[in-house]
mmCIF file of C-alpha atoms in Angstrom:
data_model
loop_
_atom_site.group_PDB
_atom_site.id
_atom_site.type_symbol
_atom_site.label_atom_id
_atom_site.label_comp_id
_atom_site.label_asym_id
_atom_site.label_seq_id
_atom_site.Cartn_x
_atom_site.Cartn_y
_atom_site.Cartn_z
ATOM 1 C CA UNK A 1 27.213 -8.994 18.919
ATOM 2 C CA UNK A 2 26.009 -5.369 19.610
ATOM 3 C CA UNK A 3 23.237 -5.354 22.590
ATOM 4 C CA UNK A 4 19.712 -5.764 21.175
ATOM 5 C CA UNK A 5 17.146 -3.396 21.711
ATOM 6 C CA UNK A 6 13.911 -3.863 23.320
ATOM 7 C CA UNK A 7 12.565 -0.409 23.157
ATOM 8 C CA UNK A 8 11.626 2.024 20.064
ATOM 9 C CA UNK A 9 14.337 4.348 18.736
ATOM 10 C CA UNK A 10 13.467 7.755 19.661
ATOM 11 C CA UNK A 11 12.636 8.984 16.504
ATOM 12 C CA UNK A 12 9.615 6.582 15.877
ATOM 13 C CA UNK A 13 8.267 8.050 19.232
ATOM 14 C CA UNK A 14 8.637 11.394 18.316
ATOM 15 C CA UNK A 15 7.209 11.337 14.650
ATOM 16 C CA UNK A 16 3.911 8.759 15.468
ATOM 17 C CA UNK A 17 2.251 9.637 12.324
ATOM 18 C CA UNK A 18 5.376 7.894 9.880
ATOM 19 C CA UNK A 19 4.960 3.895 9.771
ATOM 20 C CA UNK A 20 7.769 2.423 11.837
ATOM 21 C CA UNK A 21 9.780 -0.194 10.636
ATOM 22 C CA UNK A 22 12.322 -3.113 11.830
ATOM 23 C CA UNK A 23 14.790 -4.473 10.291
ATOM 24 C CA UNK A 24 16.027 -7.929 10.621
ATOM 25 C CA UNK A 25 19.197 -9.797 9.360
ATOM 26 C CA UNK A 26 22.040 -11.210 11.468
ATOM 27 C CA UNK A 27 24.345 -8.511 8.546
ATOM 28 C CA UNK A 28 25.157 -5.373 10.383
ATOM 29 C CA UNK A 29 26.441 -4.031 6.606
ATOM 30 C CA UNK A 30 23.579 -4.916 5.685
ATOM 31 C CA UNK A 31 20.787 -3.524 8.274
ATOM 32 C CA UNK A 32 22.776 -0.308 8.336
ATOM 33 C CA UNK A 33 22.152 0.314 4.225
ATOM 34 C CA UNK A 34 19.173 -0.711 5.163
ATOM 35 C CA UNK A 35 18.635 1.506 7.696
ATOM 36 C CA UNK A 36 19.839 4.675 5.529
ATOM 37 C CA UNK A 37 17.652 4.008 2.646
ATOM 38 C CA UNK A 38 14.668 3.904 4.742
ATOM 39 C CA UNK A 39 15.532 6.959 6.475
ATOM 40 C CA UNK A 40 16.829 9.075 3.353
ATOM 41 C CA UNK A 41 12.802 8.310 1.459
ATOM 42 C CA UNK A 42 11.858 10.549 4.710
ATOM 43 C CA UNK A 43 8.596 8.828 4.622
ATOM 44 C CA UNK A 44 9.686 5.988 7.200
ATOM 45 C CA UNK A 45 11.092 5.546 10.655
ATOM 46 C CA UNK A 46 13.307 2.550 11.712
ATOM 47 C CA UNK A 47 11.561 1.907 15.091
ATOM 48 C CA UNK A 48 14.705 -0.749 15.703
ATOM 49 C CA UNK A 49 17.061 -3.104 14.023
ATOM 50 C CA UNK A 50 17.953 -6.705 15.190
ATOM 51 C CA UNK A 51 20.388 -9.450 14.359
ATOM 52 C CA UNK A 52 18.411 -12.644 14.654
ATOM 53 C CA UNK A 53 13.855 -13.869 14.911
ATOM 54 C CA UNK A 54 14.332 -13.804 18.368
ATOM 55 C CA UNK A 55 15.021 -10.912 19.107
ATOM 56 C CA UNK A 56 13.088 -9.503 16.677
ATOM 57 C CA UNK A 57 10.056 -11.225 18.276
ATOM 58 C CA UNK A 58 11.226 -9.903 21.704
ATOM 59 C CA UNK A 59 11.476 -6.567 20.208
ATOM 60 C CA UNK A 60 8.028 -6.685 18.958
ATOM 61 C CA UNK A 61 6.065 -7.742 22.374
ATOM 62 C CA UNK A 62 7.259 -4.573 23.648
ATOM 63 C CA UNK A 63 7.017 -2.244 20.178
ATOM 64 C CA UNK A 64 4.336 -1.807 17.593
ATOM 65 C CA UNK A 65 5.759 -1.573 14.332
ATOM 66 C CA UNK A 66 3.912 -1.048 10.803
ATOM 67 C CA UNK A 67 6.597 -3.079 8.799
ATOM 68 C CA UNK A 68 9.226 -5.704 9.337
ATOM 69 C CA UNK A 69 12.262 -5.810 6.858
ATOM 70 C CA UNK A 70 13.196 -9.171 7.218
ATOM 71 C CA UNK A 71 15.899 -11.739 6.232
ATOM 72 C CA UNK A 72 15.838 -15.595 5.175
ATOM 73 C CA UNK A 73 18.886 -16.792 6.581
ATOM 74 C CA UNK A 74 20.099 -16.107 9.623
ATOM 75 C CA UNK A 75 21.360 -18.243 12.436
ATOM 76 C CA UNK A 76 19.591 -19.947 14.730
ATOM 77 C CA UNK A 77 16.158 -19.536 13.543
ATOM 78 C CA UNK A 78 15.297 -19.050 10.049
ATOM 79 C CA UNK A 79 13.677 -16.507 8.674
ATOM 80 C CA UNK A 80 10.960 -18.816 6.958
ATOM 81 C CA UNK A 81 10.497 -20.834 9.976
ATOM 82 C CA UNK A 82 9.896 -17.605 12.371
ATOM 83 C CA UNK A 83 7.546 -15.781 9.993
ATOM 84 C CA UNK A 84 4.214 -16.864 11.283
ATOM 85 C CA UNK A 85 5.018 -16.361 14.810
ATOM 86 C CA UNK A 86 6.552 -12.839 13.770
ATOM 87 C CA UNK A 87 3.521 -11.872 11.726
ATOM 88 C CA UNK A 88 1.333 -12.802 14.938
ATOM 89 C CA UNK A 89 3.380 -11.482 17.445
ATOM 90 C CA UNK A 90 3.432 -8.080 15.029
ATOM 91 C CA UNK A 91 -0.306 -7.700 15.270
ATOM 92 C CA UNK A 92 -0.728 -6.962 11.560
ATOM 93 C CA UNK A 93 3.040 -5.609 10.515
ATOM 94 C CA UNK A 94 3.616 -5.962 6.761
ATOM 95 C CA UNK A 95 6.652 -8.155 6.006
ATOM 96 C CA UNK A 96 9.189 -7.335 3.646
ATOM 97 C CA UNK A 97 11.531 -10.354 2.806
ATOM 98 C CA UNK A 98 14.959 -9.208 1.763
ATOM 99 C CA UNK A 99 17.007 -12.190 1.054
ATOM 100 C CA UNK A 100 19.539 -13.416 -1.183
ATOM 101 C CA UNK A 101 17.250 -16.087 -1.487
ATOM 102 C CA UNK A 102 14.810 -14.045 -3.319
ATOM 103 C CA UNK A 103 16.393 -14.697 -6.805
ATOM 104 C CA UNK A 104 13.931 -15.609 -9.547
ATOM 105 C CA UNK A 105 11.834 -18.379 -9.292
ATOM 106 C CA UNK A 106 13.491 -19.288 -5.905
ATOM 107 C CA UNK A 107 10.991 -21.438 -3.966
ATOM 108 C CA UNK A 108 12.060 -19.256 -1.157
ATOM 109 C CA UNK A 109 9.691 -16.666 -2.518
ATOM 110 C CA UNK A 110 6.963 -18.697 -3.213
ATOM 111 C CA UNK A 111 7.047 -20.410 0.207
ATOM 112 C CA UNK A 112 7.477 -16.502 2.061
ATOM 113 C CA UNK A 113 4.277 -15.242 0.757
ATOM 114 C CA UNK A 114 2.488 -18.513 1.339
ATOM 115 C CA UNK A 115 3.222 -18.045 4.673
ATOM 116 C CA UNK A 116 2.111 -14.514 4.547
ATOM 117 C CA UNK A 117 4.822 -12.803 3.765
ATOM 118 C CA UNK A 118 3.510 -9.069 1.911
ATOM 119 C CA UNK A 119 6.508 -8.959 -1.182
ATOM 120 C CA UNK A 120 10.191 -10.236 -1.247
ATOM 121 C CA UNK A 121 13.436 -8.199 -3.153
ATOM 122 C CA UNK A 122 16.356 -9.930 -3.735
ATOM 123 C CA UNK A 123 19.588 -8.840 -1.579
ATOM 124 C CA UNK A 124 22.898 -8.645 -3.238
ATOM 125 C CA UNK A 125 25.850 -10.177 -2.222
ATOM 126 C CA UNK A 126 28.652 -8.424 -0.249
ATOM 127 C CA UNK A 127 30.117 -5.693 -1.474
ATOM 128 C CA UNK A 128 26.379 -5.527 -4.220
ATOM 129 C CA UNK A 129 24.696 -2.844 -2.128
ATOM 130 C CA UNK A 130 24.330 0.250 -4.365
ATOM 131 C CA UNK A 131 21.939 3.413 -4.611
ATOM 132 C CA UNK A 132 19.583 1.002 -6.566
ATOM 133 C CA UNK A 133 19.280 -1.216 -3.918
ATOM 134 C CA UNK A 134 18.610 1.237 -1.281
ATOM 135 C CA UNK A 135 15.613 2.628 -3.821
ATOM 136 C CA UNK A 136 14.335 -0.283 -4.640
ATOM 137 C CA UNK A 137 13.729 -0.898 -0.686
ATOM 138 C CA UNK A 138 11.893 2.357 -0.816
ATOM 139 C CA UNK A 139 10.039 1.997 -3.666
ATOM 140 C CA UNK A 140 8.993 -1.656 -1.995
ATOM 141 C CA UNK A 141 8.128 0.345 1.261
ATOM 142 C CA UNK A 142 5.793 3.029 -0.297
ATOM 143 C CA UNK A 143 3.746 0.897 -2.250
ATOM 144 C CA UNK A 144 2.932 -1.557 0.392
ATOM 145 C CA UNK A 145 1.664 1.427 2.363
ATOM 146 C CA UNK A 146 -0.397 2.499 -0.700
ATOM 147 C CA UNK A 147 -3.585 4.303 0.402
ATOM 148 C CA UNK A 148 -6.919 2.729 -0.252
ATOM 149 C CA UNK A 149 -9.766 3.739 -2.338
ATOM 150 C CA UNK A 150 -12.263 5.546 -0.573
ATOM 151 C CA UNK A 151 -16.398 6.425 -1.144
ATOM 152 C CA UNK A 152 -16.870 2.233 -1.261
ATOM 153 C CA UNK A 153 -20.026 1.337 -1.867
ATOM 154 C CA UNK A 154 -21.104 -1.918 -1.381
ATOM 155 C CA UNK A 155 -24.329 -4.361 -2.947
ATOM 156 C CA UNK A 156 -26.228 -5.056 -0.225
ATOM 157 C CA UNK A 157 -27.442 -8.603 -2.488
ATOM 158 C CA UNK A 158 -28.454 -10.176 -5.229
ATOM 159 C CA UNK A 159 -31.465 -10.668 -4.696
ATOM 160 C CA UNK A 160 -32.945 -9.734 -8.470
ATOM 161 C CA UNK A 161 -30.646 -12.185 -10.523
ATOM 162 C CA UNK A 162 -31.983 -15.585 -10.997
ATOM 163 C CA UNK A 163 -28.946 -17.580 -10.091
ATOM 164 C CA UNK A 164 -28.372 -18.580 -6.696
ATOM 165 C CA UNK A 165 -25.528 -20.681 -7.627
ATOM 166 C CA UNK A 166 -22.757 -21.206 -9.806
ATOM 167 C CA UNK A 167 -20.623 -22.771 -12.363
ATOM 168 C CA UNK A 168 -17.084 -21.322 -12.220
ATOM 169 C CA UNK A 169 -14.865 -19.387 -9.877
ATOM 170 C CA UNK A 170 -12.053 -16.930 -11.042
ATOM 171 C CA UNK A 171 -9.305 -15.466 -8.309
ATOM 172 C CA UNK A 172 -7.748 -12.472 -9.155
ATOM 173 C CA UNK A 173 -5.042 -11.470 -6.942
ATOM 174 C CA UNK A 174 -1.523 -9.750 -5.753
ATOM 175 C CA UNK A 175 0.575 -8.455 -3.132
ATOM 176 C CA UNK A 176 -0.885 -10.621 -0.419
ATOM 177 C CA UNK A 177 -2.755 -12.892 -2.630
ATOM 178 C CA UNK A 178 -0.730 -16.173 -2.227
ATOM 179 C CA UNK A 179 -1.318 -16.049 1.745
ATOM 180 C CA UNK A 180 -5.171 -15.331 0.883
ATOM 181 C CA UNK A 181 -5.361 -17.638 -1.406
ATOM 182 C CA UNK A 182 -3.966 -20.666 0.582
ATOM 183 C CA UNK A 183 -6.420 -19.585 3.242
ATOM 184 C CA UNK A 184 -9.456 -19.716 1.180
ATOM 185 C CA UNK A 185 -8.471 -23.223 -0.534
ATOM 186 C CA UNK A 186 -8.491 -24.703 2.769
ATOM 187 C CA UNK A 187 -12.111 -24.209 3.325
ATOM 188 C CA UNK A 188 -12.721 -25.688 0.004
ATOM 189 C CA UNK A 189 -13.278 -30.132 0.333
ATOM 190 C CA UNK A 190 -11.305 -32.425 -2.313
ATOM 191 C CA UNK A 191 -14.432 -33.410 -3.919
ATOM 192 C CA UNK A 192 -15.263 -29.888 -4.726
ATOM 193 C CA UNK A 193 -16.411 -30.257 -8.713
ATOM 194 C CA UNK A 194 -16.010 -27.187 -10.309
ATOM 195 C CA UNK A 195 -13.008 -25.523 -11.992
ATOM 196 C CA UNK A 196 -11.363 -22.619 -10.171
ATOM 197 C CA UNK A 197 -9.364 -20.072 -12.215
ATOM 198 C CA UNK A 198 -6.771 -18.333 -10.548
ATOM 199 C CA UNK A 199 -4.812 -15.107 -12.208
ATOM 200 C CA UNK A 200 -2.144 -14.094 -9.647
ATOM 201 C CA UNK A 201 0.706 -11.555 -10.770
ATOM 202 C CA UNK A 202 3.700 -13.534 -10.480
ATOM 203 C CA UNK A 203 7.012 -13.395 -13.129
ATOM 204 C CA UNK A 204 6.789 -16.512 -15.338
ATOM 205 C CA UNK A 205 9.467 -18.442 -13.888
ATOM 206 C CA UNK A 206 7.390 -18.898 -10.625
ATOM 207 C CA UNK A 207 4.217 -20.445 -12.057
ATOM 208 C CA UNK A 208 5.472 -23.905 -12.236
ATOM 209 C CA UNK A 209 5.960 -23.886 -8.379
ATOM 210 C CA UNK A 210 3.325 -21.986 -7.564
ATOM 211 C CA UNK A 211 0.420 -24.121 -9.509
ATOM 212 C CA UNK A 212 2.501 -27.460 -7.555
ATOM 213 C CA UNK A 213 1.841 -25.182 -4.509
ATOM 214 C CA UNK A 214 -1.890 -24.402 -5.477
ATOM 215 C CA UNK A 215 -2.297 -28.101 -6.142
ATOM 216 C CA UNK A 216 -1.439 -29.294 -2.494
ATOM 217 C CA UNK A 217 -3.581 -26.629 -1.145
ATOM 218 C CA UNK A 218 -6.561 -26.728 -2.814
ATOM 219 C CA UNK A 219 -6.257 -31.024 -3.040
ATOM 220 C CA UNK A 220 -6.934 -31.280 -6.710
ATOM 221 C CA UNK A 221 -5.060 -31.011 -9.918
ATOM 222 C CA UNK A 222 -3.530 -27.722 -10.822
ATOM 223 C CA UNK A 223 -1.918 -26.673 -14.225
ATOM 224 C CA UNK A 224 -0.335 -23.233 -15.846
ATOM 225 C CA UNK A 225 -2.436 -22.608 -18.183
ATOM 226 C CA UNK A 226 -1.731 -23.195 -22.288
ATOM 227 C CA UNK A 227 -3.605 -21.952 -24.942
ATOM 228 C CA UNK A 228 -6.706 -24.260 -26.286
ATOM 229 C CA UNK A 229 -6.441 -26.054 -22.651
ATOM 230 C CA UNK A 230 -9.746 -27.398 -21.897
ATOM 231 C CA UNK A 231 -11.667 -26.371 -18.515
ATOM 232 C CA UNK A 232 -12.291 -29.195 -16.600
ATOM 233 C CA UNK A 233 -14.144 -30.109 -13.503
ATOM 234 C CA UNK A 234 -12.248 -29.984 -10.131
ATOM 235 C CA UNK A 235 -9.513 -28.643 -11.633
ATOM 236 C CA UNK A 236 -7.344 -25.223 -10.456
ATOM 237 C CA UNK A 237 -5.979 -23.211 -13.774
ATOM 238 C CA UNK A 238 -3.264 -20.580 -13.055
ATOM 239 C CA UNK A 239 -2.652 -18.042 -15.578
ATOM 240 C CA UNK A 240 0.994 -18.109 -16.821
ATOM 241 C CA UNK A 241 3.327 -14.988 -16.383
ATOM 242 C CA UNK A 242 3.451 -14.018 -19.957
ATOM 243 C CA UNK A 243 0.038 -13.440 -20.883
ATOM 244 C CA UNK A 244 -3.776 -12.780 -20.005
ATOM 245 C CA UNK A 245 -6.161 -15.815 -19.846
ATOM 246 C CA UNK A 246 -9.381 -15.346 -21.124
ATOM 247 C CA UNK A 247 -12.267 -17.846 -21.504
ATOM 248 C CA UNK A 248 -13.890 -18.980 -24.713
ATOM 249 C CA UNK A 249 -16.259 -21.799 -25.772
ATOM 250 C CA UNK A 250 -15.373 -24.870 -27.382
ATOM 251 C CA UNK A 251 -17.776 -27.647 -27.816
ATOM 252 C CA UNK A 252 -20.216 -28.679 -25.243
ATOM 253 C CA UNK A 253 -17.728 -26.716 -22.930
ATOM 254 C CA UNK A 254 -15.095 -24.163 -22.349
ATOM 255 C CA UNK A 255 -11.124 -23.744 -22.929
ATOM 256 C CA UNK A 256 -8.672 -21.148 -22.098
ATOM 257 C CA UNK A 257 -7.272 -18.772 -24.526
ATOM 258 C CA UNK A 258 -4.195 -17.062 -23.962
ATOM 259 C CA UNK A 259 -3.726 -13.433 -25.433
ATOM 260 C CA UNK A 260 -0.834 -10.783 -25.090
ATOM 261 C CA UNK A 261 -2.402 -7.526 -25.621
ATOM 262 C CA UNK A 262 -1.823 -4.420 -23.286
ATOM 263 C CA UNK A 263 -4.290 -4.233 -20.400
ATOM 264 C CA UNK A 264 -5.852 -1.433 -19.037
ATOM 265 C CA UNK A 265 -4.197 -1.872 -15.662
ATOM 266 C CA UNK A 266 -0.751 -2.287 -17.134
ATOM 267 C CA UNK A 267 -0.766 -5.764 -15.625
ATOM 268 C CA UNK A 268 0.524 -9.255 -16.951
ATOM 269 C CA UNK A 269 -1.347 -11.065 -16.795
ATOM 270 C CA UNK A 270 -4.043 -9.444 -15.913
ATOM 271 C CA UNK A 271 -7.554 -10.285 -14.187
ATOM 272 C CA UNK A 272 -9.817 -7.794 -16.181
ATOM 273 C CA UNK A 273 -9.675 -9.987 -19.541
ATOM 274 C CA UNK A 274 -10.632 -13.492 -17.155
ATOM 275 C CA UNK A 275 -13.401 -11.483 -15.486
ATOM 276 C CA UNK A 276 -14.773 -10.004 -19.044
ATOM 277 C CA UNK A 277 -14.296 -13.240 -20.668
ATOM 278 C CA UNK A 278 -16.674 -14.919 -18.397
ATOM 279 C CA UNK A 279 -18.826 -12.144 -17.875
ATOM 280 C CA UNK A 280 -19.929 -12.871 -21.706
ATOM 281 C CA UNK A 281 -19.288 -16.614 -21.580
ATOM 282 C CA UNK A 282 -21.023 -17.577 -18.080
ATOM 283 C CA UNK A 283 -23.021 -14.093 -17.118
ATOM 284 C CA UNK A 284 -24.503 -14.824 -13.815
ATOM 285 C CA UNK A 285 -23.408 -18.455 -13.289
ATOM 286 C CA UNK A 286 -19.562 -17.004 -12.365
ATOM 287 C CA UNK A 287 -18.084 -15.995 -9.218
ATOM 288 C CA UNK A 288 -15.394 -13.200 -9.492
ATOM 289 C CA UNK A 289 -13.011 -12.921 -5.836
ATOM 290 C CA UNK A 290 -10.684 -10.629 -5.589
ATOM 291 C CA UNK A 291 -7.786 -10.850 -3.112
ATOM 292 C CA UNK A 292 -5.493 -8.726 -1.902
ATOM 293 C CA UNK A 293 -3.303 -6.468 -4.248
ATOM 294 C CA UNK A 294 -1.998 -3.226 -5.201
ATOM 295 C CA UNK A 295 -3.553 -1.049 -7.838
ATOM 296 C CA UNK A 296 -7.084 -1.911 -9.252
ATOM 297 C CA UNK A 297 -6.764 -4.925 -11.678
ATOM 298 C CA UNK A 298 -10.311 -6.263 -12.186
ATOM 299 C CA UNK A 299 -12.484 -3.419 -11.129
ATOM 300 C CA UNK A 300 -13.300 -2.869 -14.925
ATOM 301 C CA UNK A 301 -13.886 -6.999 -14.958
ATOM 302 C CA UNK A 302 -15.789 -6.981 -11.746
ATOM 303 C CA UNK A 303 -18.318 -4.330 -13.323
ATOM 304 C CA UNK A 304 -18.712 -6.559 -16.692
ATOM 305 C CA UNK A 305 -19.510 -9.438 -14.645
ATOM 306 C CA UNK A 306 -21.822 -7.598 -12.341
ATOM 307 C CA UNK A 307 -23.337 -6.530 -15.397
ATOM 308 C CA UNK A 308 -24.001 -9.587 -16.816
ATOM 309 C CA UNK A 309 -25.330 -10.824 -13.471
ATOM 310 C CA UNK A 310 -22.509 -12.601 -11.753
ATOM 311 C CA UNK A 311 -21.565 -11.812 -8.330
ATOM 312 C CA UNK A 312 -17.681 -10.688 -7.375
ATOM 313 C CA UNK A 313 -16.917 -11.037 -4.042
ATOM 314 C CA UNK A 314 -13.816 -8.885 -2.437
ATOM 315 C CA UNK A 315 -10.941 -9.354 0.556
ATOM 316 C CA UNK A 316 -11.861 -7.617 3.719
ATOM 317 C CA UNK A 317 -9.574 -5.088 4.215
ATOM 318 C CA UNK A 318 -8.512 -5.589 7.816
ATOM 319 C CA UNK A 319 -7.332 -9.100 6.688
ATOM 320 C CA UNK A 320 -5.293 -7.720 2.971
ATOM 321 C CA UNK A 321 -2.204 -6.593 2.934
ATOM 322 C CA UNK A 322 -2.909 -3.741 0.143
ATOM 323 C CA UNK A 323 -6.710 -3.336 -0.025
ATOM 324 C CA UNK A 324 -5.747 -1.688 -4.049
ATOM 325 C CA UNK A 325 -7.797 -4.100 -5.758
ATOM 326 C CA UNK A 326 -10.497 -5.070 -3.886
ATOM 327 C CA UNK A 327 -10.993 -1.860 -2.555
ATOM 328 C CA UNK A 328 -11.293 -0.726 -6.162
ATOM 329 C CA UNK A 329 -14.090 -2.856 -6.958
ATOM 330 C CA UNK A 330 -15.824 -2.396 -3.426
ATOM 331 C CA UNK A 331 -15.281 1.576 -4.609
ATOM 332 C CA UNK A 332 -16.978 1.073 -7.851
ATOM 333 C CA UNK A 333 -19.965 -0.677 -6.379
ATOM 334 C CA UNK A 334 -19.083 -4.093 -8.049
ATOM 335 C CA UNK A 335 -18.761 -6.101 -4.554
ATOM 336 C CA UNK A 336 -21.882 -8.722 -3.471
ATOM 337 C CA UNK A 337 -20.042 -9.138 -0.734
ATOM 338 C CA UNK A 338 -16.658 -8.332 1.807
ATOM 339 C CA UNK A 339 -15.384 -11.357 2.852
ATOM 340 C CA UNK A 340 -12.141 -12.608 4.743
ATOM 341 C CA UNK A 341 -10.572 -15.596 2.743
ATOM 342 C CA UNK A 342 -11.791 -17.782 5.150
ATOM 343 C CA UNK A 343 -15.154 -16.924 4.765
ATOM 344 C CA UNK A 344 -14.842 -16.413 0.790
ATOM 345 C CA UNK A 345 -13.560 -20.414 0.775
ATOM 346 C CA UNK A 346 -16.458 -21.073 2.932
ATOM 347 C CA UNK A 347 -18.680 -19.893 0.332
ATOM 348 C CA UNK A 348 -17.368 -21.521 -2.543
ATOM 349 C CA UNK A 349 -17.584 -24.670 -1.051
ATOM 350 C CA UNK A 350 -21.275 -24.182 -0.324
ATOM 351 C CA UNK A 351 -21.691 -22.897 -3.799
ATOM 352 C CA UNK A 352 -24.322 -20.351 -2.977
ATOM 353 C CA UNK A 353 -24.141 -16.729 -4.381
ATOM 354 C CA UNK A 354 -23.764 -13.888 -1.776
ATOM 355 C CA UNK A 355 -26.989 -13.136 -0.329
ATOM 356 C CA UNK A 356 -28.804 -15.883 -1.438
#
């Protein structure tokens, strides 16, 4: 095995101002494409390139890096099993997961951004890596670097609306969102009564094993969401891949209604119908989060519900791993309050509105 190396590559200490990145997979094929595709976007440096977690956490005690490619199986220690410690150890370091693993609706995925992983792509077998693969490691690359919305202005309260508590929560969230999310849950107790809604952009075939995720952490029933379902208490509803769930009365209560319609953001599903649907169907007895995610799905939601006297509370942006959407609705003046998802949970599950 070639010697592993502990210290920068020259060109990440000559060009400070490009994010560095390192690459990790026990394929030297496959860090080299790697490698070349990340250097060719001349946008990126590779800071260094390892064959295995442990030296890739060795590697990182003595280099800061703003990115880790990284794969799922290697020897020794998995790539799963060493992500925490490598996501500690790089002090903040987006991670990439680049795995043949990755395929679709692989648990694989579902269980790397859980653990805090910031997006996966799907690495082709020997002899698979083409020109599209090498731009489609780019393309991942630039838009987890994506710049955040500046000018934020944030509510300082809520002190003039008349709710201080409130009947629903919706989660909007993406790149990041699943780690937030499972953060947040556990701050929230079993008995919690009221029903969560969750939109989180994820393909279809990942929703079944993402709401059996959802349902472990948050300790309560969880279920993809079908058209005419019925919102009931203590209950998490996920929106399904294939369309927008909005929120419409029925009875002496409420039920989901599924629609397909373009969104604004270009998003499916997308959080802006949830967040106008129960703007008009709960005004201010709704909470709105927003987690982490690229772009700004739910800013135009956040400002109906804000409208209609609900509060939105957003991700911090130290703790997100693409401060796009909640930045957009702190930059639109829709936030009550920046949060970590620790401290969003911990408000939910003393069901008091922001600044009350």
């Amino acid at each position: 095995m070639p010697s592993i190396p502990l210290r920068a590559d020259a060109a990440a200490l000559s060009r400070p101002d490009f994010p560095r990145i390192l690459i990790v997979d026990d394929s030297v094929v496959a860090r080299a494409v790697i490698a070349r595709a990340i250097e060719a976007s001349g946008r990126f440096i590779v800071a260094g390139n390892v064959g295995n977690a442990d030296a890739a956490l060795g590697f990182l005690r003595q280099n800061r890096v703003d990115a880790i490619i990284l794969d799922i199986e290697m020897p020794g220690v998995s790539g799963l099993a060493a992500l925490p410690d490598l996501i500690t150890t790089g002090l903040g370091a987006k991670v990439l997961i680049v795995s043949s693993s990755c395929g679709e609706g692989a648990t694989a995925t579902i269980e790397a951004l859980a653990l805090g992983a910031a997006d996966t792509l799907v690495k082709p077998e020997a002899g698979g890596f083409t020109g599209g693969f090498s731009q489609a490691i780019s393309e991942k690359l630039l838009r987890l670097f994506e710049i955040a919305p500046t000018g934020v202005a944030v509510m300082s309260s809520n002190a003039g609306q008349a709710a201080t508590s409130f009947d629903i929560v919706a989660i909007g969230a993406s790149t990041g969102g699943i780690h937030a999310l499972s953060l947040l849950l556990r701050e929230i107790p079993a008995g919690f009564p009221l029903p969560i809604l969750v939109t989180q952009h994820l393909p279809t075939s990942f929703m079944p094993y993402f709401a059996a995720q959802v349902s472990v952490l948050a300790a309560r029933p969880c279920d993809v969401a079908t058209d005419h379902m019925r919102i009931r208490p203590g209950r998490v509803v996920i929106a399904p891949g294939d369309a927008h769930m909005r929120v419409v009365a029925s009875g002496d209560g409420a039920a989901i209604r599924l629609t397909t319609e373009p969104s604004r953001s270009g998003c499916m599903p997308s959080v802006d119908p949830m967040f106008e649907s129960l703007a008009e169907l709960y005004g201010p007895r709704a909470l709105g989060i927003v987690l982490s995610g690229m772009g700004r799905d739910g800013a135009d939601g956040a400002q109906r519900m804000v409208g209609r006297g609900a509060s939105v509370v957003v991700q911090d942006q130290a703790s997100s791993v693409v401060w796009g959407m909640p930045g957009a609705v702190a930059a639109n003046g829709s936030a009550s309050a920046i949060l970590t998802p620790v401290e969003i949970g911990k408000l939910i599950a003393a069901r008091r509105r922001p600044g009350c």
